[in-house]
Coordinates of C-alpha atoms and ligand atoms in Angstrom, one line a residue:
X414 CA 5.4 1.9 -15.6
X415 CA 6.6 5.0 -13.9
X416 CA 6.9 5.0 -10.7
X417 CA 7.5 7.9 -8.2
X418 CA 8.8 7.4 -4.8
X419 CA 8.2 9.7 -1.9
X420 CA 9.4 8.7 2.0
X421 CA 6.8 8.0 4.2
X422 CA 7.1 8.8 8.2
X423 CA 10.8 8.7 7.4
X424 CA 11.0 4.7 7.3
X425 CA 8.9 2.8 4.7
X426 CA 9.1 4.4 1.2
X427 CA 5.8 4.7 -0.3
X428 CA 5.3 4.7 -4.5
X429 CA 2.8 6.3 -6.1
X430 CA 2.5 4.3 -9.9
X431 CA 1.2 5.7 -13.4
X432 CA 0.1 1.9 -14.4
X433 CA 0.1 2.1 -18.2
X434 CA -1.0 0.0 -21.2
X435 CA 1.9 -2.1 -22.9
X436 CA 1.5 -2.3 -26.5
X437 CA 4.3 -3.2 -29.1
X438 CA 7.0 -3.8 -26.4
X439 CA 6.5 0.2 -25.2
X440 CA 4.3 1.6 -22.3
X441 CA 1.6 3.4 -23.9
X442 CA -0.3 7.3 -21.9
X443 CA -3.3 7.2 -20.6
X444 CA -6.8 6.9 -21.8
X445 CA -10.1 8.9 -21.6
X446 CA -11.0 7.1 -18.5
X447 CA -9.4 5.8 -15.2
X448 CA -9.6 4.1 -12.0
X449 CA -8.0 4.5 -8.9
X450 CA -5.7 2.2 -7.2
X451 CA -6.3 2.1 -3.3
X452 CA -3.7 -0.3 -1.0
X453 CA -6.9 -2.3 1.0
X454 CA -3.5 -2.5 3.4
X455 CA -4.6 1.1 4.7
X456 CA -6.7 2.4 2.4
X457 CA -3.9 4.7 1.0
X458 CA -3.8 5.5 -2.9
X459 CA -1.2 4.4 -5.2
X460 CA -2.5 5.0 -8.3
X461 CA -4.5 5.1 -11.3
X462 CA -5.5 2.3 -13.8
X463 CA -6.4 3.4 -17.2
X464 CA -9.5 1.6 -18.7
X465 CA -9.0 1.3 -22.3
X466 CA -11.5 0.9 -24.9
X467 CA -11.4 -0.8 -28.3
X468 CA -8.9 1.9 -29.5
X469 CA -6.0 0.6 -27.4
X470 CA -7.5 -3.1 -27.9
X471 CA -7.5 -2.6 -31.8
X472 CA -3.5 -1.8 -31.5
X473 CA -2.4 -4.5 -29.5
X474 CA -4.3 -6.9 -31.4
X475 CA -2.1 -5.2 -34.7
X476 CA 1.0 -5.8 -32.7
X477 CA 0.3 -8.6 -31.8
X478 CA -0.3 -10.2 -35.1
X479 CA 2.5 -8.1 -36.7
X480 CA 4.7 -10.3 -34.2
X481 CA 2.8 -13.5 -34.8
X482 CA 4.8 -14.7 -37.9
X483 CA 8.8 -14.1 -36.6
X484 CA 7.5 -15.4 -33.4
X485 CA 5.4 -18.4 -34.5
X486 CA 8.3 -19.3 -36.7
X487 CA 11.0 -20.0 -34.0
X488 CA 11.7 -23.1 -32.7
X489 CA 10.1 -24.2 -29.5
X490 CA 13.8 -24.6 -28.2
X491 CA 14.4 -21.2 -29.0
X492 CA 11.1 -20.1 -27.3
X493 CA 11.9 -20.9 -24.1
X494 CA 15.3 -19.6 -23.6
X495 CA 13.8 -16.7 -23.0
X496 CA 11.8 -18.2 -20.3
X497 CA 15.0 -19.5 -18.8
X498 CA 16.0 -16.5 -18.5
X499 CA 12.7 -14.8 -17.2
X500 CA 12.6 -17.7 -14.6
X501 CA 16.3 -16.5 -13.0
X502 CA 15.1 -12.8 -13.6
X503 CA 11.5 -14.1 -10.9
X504 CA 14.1 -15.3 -8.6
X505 CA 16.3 -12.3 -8.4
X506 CA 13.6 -9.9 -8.3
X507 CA 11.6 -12.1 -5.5
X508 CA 11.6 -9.9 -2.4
X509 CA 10.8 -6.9 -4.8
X510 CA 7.7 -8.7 -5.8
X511 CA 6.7 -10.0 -2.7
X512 CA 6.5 -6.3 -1.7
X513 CA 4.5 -5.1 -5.2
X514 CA 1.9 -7.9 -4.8
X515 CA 1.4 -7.4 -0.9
X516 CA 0.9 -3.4 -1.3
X517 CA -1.9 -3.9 -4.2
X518 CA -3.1 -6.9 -3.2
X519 CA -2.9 -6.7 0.5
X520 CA -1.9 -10.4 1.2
X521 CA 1.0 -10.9 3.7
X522 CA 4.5 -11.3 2.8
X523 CA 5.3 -14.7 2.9
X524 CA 2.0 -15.5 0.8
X525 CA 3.2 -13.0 -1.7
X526 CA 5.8 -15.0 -2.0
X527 CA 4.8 -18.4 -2.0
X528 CA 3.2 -16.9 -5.8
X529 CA 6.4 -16.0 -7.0
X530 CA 7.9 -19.3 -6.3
X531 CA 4.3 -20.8 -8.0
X532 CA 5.1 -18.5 -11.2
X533 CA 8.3 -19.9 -11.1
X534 CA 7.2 -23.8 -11.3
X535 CA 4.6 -22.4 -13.9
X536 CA 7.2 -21.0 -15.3
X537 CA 10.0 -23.9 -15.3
X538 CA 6.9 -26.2 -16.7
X539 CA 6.3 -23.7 -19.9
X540 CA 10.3 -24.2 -20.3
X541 CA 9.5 -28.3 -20.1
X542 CA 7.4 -28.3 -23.1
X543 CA 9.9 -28.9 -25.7
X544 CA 11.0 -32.3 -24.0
X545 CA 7.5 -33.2 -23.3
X546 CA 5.9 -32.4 -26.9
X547 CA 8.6 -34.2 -28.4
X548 CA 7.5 -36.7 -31.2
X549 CA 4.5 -38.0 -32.6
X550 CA 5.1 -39.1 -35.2
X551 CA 4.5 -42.8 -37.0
X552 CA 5.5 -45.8 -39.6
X553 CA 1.8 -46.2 -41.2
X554 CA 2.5 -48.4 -44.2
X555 CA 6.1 -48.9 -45.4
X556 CA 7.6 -45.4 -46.2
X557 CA 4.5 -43.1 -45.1
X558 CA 4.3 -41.8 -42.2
X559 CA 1.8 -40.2 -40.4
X560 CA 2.7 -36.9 -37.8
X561 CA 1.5 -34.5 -35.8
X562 CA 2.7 -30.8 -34.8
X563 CA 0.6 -28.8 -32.6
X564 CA 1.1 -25.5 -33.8
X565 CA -0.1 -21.7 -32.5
X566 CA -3.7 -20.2 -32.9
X567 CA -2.2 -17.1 -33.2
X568 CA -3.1 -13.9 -30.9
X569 CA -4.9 -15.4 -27.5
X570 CA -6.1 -13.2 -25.3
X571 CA -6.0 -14.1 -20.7
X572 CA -8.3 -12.1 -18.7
X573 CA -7.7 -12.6 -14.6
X574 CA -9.0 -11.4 -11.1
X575 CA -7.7 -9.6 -8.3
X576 CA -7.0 -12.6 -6.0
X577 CA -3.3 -13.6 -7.2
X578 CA -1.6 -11.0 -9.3
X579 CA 1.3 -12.7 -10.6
X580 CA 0.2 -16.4 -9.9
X581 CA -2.9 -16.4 -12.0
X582 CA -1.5 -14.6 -15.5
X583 CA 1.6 -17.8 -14.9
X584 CA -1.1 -19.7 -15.3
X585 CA -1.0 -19.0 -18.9
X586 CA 1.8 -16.0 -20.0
X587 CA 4.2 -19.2 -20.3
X588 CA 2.6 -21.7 -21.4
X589 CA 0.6 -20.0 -24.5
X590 CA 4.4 -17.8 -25.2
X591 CA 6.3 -20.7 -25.5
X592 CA 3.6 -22.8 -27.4
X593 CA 4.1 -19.7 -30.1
X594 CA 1.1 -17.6 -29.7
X595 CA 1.1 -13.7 -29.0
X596 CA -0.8 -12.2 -26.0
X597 CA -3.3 -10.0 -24.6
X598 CA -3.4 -9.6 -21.3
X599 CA -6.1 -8.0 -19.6
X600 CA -5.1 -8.2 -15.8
X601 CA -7.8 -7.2 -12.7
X602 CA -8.2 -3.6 -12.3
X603 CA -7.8 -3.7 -8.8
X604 CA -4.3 -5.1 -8.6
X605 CA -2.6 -3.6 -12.4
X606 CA 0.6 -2.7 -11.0
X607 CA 2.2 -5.9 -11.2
X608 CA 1.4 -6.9 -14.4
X609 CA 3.7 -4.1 -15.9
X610 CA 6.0 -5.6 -13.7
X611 CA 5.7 -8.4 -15.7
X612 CA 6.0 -7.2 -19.0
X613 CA 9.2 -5.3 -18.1
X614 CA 10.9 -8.7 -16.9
X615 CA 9.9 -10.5 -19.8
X616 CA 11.6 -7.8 -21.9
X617 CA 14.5 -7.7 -20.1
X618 CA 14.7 -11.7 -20.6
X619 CA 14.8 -10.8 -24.3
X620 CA 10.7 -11.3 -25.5
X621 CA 10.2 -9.8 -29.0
X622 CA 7.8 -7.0 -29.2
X623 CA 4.4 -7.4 -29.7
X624 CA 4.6 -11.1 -28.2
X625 CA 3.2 -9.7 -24.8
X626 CA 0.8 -6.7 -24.9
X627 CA -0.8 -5.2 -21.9
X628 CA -4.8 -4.0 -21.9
X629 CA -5.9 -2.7 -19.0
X630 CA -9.6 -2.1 -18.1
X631 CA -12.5 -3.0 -16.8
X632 CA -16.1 -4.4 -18.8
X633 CA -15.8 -2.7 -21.3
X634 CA -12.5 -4.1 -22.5
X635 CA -13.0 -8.0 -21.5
X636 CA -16.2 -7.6 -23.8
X637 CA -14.0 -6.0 -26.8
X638 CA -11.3 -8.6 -26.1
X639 CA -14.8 -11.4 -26.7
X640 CA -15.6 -9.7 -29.8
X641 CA -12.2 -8.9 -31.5
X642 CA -12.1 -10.6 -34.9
X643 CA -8.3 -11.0 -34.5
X644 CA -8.1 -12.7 -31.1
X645 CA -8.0 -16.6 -31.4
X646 CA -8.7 -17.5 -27.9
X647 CA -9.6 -16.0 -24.4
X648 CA -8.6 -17.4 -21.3
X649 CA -10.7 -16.3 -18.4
X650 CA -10.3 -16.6 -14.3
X651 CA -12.6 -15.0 -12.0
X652 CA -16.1 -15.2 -10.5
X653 CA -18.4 -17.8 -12.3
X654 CA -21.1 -14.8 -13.2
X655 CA -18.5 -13.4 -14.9
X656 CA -17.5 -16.3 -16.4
X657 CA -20.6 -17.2 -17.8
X658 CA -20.7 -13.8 -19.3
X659 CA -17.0 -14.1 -21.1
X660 CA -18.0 -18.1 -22.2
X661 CA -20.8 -17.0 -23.6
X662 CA -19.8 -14.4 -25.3
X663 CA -16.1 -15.5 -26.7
X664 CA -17.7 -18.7 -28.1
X665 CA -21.0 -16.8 -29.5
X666 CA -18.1 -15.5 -31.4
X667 CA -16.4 -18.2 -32.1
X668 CA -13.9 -18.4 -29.9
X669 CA -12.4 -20.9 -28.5
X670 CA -12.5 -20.2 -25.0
X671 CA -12.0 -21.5 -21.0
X672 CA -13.4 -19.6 -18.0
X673 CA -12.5 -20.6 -14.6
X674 CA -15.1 -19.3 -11.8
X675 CA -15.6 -19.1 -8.5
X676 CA -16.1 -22.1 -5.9
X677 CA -17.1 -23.2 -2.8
X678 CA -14.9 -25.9 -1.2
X679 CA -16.0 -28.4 1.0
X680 CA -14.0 -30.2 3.8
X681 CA -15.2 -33.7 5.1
X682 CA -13.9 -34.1 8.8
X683 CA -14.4 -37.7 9.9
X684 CA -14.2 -38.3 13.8
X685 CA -10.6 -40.2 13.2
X686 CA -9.5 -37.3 11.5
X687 CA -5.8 -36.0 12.9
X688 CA -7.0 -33.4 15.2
X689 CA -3.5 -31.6 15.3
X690 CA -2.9 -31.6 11.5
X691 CA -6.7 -31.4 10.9
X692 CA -7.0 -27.7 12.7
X693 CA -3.9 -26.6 11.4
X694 CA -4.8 -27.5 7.7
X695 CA -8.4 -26.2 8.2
X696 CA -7.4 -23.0 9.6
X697 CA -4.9 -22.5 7.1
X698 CA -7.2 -23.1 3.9
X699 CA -9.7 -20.9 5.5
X700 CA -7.4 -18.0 6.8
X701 CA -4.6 -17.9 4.0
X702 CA -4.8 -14.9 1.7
X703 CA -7.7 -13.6 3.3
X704 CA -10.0 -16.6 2.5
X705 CA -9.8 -14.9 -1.0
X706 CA -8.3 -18.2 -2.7
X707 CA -10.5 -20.3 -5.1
X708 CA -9.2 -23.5 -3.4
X709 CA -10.2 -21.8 0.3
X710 CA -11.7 -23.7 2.6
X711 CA -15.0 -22.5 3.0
X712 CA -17.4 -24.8 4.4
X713 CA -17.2 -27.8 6.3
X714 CA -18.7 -31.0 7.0
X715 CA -18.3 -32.8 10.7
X716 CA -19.5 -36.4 10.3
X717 CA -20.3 -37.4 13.6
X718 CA -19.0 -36.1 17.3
X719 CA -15.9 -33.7 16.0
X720 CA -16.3 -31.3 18.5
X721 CA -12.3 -31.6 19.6
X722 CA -11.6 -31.1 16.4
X723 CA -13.7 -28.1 16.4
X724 CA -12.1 -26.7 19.6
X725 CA -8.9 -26.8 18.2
X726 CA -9.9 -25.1 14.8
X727 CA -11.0 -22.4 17.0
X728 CA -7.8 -21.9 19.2
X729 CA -5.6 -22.1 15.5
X730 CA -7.9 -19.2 13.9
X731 CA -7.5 -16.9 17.3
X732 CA -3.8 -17.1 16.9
X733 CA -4.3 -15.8 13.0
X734 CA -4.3 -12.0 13.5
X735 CA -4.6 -9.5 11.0
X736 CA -1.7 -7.0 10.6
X737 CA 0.8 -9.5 12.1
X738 CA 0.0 -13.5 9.9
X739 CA -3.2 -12.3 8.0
X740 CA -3.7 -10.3 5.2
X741 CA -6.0 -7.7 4.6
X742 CA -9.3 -8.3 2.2
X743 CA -9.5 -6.5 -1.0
X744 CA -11.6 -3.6 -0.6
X745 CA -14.2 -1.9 2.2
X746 CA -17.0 -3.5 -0.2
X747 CA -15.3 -7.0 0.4
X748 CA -15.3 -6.4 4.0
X749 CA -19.0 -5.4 4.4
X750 CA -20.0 -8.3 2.2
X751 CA -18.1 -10.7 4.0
X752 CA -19.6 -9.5 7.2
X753 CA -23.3 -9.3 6.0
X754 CA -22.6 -13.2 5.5
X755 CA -21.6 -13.8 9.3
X756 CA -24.5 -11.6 10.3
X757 CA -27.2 -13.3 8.5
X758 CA -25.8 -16.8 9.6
X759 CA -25.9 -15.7 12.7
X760 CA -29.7 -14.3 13.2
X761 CA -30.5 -17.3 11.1
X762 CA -29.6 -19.3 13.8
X763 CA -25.8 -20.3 13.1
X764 CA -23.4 -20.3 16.3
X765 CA -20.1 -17.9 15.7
X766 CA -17.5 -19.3 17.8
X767 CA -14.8 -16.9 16.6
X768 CA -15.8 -13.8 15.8
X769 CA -13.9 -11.4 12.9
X770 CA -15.9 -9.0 12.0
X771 CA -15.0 -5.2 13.0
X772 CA -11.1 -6.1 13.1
X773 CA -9.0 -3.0 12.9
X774 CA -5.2 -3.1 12.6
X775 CA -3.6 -0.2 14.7
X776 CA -2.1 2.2 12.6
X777 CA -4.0 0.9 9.7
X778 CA -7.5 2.2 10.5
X779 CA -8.4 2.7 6.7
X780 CA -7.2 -0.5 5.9
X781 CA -10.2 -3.6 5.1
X782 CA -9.8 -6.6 7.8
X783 CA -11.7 -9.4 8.7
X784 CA -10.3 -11.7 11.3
X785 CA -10.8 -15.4 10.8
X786 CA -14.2 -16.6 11.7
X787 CA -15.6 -19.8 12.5
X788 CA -19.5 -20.2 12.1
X789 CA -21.1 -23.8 13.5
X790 CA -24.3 -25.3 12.9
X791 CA -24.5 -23.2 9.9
X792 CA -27.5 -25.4 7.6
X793 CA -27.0 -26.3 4.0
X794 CA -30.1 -24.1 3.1
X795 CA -28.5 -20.9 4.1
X796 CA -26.8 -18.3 2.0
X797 CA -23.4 -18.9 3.9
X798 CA -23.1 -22.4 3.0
X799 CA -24.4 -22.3 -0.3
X800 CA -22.6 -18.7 -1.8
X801 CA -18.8 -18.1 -2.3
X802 CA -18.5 -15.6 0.8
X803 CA -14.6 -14.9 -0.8
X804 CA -13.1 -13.7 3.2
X805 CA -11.5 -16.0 6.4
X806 CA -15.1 -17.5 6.9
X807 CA -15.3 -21.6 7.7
X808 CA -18.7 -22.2 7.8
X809 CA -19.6 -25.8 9.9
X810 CA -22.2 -27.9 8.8
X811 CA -22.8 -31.3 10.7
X812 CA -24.0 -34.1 9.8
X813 CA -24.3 -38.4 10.7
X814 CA -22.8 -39.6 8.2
X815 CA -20.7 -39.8 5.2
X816 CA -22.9 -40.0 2.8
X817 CA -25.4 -36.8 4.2
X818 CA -21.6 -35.1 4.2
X819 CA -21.5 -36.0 0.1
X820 CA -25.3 -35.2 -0.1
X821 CA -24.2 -31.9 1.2
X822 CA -20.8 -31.6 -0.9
X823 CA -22.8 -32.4 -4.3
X824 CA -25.4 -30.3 -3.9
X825 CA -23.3 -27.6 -4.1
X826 CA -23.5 -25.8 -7.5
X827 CA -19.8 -25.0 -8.1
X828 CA -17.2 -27.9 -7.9
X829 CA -13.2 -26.8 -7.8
X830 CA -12.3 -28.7 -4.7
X831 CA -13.1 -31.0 -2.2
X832 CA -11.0 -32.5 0.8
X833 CA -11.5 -35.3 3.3
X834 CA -10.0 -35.4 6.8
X835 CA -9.3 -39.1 7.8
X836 CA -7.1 -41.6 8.6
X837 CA -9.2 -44.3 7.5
X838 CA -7.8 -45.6 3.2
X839 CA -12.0 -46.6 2.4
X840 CA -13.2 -43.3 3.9
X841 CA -10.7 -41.4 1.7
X842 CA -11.3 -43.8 -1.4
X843 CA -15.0 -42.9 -0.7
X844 CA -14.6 -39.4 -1.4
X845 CA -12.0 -39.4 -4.0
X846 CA -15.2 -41.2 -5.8
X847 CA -17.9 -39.3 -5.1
X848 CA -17.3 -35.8 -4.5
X849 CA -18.4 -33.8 -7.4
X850 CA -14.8 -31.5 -7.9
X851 CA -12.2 -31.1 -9.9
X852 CA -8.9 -30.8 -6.9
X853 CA -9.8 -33.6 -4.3
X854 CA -7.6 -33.2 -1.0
X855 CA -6.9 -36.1 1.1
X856 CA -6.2 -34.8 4.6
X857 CA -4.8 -31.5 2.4
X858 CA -6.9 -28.4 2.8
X859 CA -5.9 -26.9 -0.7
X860 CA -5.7 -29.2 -3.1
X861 CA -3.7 -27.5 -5.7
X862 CA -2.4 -29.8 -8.2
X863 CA 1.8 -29.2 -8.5
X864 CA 3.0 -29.0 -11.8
X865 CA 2.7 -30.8 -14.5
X866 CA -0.8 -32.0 -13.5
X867 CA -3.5 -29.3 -14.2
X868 CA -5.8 -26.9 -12.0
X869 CA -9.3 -26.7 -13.1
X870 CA -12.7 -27.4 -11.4
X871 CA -16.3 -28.9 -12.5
X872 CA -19.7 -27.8 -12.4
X873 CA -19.9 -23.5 -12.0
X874 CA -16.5 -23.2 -11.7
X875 CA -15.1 -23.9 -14.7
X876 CA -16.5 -23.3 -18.3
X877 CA -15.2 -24.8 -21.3
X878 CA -12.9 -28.3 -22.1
X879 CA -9.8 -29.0 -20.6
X880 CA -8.1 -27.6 -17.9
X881 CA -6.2 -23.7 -17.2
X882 CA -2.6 -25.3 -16.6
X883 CA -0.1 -28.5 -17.4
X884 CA -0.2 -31.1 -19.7
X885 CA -4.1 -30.0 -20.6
X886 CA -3.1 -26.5 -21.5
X887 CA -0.9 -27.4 -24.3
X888 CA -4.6 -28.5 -26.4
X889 CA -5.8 -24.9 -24.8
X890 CA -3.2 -23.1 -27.0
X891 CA -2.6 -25.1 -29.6
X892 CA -4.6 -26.8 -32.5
X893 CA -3.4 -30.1 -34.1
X894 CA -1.8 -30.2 -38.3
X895 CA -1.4 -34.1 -38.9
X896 CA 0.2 -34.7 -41.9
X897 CA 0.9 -37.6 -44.0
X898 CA 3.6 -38.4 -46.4
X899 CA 4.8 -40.7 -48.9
X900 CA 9.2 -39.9 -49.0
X901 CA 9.3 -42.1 -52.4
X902 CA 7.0 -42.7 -55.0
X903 CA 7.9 -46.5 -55.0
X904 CA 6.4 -46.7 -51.2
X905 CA 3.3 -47.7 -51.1
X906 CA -0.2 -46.7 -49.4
X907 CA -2.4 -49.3 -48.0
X908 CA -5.9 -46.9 -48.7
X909 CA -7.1 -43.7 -49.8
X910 CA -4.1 -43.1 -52.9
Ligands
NAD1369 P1 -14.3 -10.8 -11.2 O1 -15.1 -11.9 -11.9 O2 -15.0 -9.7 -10.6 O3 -13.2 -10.2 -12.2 C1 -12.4 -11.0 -13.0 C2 -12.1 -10.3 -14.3 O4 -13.3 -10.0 -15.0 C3 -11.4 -8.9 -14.1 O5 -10.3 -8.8 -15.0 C4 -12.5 -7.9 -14.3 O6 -12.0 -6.7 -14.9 C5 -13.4 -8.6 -15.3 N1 -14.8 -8.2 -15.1 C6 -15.4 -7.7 -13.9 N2 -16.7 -7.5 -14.2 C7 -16.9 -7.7 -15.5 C8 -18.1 -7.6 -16.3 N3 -19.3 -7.2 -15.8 N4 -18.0 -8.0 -17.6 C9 -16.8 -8.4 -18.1 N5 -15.6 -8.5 -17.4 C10 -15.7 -8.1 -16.1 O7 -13.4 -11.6 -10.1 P2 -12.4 -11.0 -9.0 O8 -13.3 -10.4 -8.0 O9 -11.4 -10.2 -9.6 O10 -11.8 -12.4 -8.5 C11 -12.3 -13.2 -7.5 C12 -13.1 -14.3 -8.1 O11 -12.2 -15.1 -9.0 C13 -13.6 -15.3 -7.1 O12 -14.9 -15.7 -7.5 C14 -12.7 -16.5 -7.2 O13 -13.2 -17.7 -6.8 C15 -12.3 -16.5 -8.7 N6 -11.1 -17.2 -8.9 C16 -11.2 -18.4 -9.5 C17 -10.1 -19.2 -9.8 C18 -10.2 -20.5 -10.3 O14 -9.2 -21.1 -10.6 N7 -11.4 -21.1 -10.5 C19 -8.8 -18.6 -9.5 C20 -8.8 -17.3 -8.9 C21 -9.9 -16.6 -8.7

């Protein structure tokens, strides 16, 4: 990546970057076609992105494979002392990265950070897989044994969105490294700049060329990386239509293939529910990163008389402003669309009790904010409870009891998380039960499984077996040789010899 540096009003140094491809362990010039790269922080450019097309694909597939064999053939052990290294290498280069992902992505700070230390347990899990893969491996009849070695598929290929540029490609750079398969990584075109970041640290840890190759584009290239004969396996986080799109398509090919979508999470909030911790975990879910998490909170479901609860949801989300503890949204398109959603609740009969829309941070006019907002007596029949609105939006829904507030949760066609506010064990049982997600939250607004249990959801948000991270991603990446032998011809086999 080169980057060059000019000083801005004297005091904050602004970078304009040439993001490239990374092909073979080298960064690779341009391509026909481009994209710019705006900061949604104030609208200013940074860059351009080049979109590649099946030219650039076809030579990181080639390097890739050409690295397969050497890499394939070292021992796990050895694998992952590269990601020991790449782990200390996150943690020096922390603040560094904090700054990369809040200037591209326009998140704040500290949230920048929080997905460095993520990528770091992600990470530190990846470097866990020798211990935990040790050994299976069995006696079947005296002197045979039966075992089992999950080996590579080969050249795998992760696609990801805007939304977390470091934390989502940890989701599987580790993991699918250290299991012994070589990488294509196609990261969002919107935020590009710190996935050459990453390729440059996992060099300087000591990755082989070839192991990690960088493809950056847009359609075009997440349908070649579907149709590549050499690829083995595509990864895929993003919005369920295009989920769909890359399922489809990666398995019409036969692929084997796993494609996270989008979501709309649902919060239960039971009249016994903490009213301190309940507001400040609502407001959080709905406000951090923008709203633009797939584990946001984004609607929510009073049983009974909650309006306290309410009251003090809406005095947390006024003391979330934008430019100071709130990030900005990705792009002006975001903005408007996030908007349109408050307007039509609104003239559809909804009650906005705190309003976002038109926020404007001083000295960042050109930059895309929307203040948290908090919508009640939104319906279940209207677009804002039913769509992924993606922004700092908490749509209220009420209802008279727990089971209309599952009714409401069920019916909902995507399924990554659910949480219940309560202080009451059968209440909480109740939901744990029923709700139809994959993350359930017991008075925790986003459910986000720590490592080594896995992230995945049900219904429209998630495509394919298995889940993106822990224990379930090792079957992702790997496929299963059992083998059976005799160690002298004197031992003896109950069947089939
Ligand atoms: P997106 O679906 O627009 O883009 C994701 C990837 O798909 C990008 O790399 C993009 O280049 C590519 N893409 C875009 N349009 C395409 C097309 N027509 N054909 C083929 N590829 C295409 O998603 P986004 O806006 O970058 O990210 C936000 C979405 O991701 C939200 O819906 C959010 O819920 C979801 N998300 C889900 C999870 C999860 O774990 N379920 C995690 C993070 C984000």
């Amino acid at each position: 990546m080169t980057i060059m540096t000019e000083s801005v009003s004297g005091t904050v140094s602004k970078s304009t970057y040439d993001v490239k491809n990374y092909i073979g362990g080298q960064f690779i010039n341009g391509t026909e076609r481009s994209l710019e790269i705006l900061s949604p922080i104030d609208g200013t450019h940074l860059g351009h992105v080049p979109l590649s097309t099946t030219t650039e694909l076809d030579a990181a597939v080639t390097a890739a494979s050409a690295a397969f064999p050497a890499w394939s053939a070292k021992t796990m052990k050895d694998r992952v002392q590269i990601f020991y290294r790449y782990r200390t290498l996150l943690e020096q280069h922390m603040t560094e990265l904090s700054e990369l992902i809040q200037l591209e992505n326009g998140k704040t700070f500290d949230e920048a950070r929080a997905e460095i230390e993520k990528s770091i347990e992600l990470t530190e899990f990846a470097c866990s897989l020798p211990q935990m893969m040790a050994g299976e491996i069995m006696e079947v009849s005296r002197g045979v044994e039966c075992r089992i070695d999950q080996k590579p598929l080969g050249v795998v290929a992760s696609i990801a969105p805007f939304n977390f540029p470091h934390m989502v490609p940890h989701w599987t750079i580790p993991n699918a490294l250290v299991l012994g398969n070589c990488m294509i990584f196609k990261p969002s075109e919107v935020v590009p700049i710190t996935a050459n970041r990453i390729a440059e640290m996992l060099k300087e840890a000591g990755l082989p060329d070839g192991v990690f190759n960088i493809v950056n584009g847009d359609r075009e290239i997440v349908e070649a990386i579907c149709d590549h004969d050499g690829i083995e396996a595509v990864s895929f986080v993003g919005s369920t239509r295009i989920a769909k799109v890359v399922y489809r398509r990666a398995t019409n090919n036969l692929k084997r293939a796993l494609a996270l979508g989008g979501a709309k999470n649902h919060l239960i909030v039971m009249p016994d529910a903490h009213p301190e911790m309940t507001a400040s975990n609502v407001t959080a879910s709905m406000s951090g990163c923008a709203g633009q998490r797939c584990m946001a909170a984004s609607a929510m479901v009073g049983v009974g008389n909650i309006d306290p609860i309410i009251e003090r949801i809406c005095d947390e989300a006024r003391k979330v402003v934008p430019g100071i503890n709130l990030g900005s949204v990705i792009s002006q398109a975001a903005k408007q669309r996030i908007e349109r959603y408050i307007t039509e609740a609104e003239a559809a009969g909804a009650k906005v009790l705190v309003d976002g829309r038109n926020a404007v941070v001083h000295g960042k006019e050109g930059g895309f904010y929307v203040a948290p907002t908090v919508i009640d007596h939104v319906t279940p029949d209207m677009a804002i409870a039913q769509e992924e609105v993606f922004g700092p939006v908490l749509a209220i829904m009420r209802s008279n009891s727990l089971d209309d507030a599952l009714q409401i949760e069920n019916g909902s066609d995507y399924g990554n998380a659910a949480a219940v506010f309560t202080q009451n064990g059968g209440i909480a049982r109740q939901v744990m039960e029923q709700a139809s997600a994959g993350m359930i939250g017991v008075n925790i607004g986003v459910p986000v499984p720590r490592e080594p249990f896995s992230f995945g959801g049900w219904n429209e948000s998630k495509f394919g077996v298995g889940d993106i991270t822990g224990v379930s991603s090792i079957e992702f990446w790997t496929q299963r040789k059992k083998t059976s032998i005799k160690w002298n011809p004197e031992s003896r086999t109950n069947w089939m010899s």
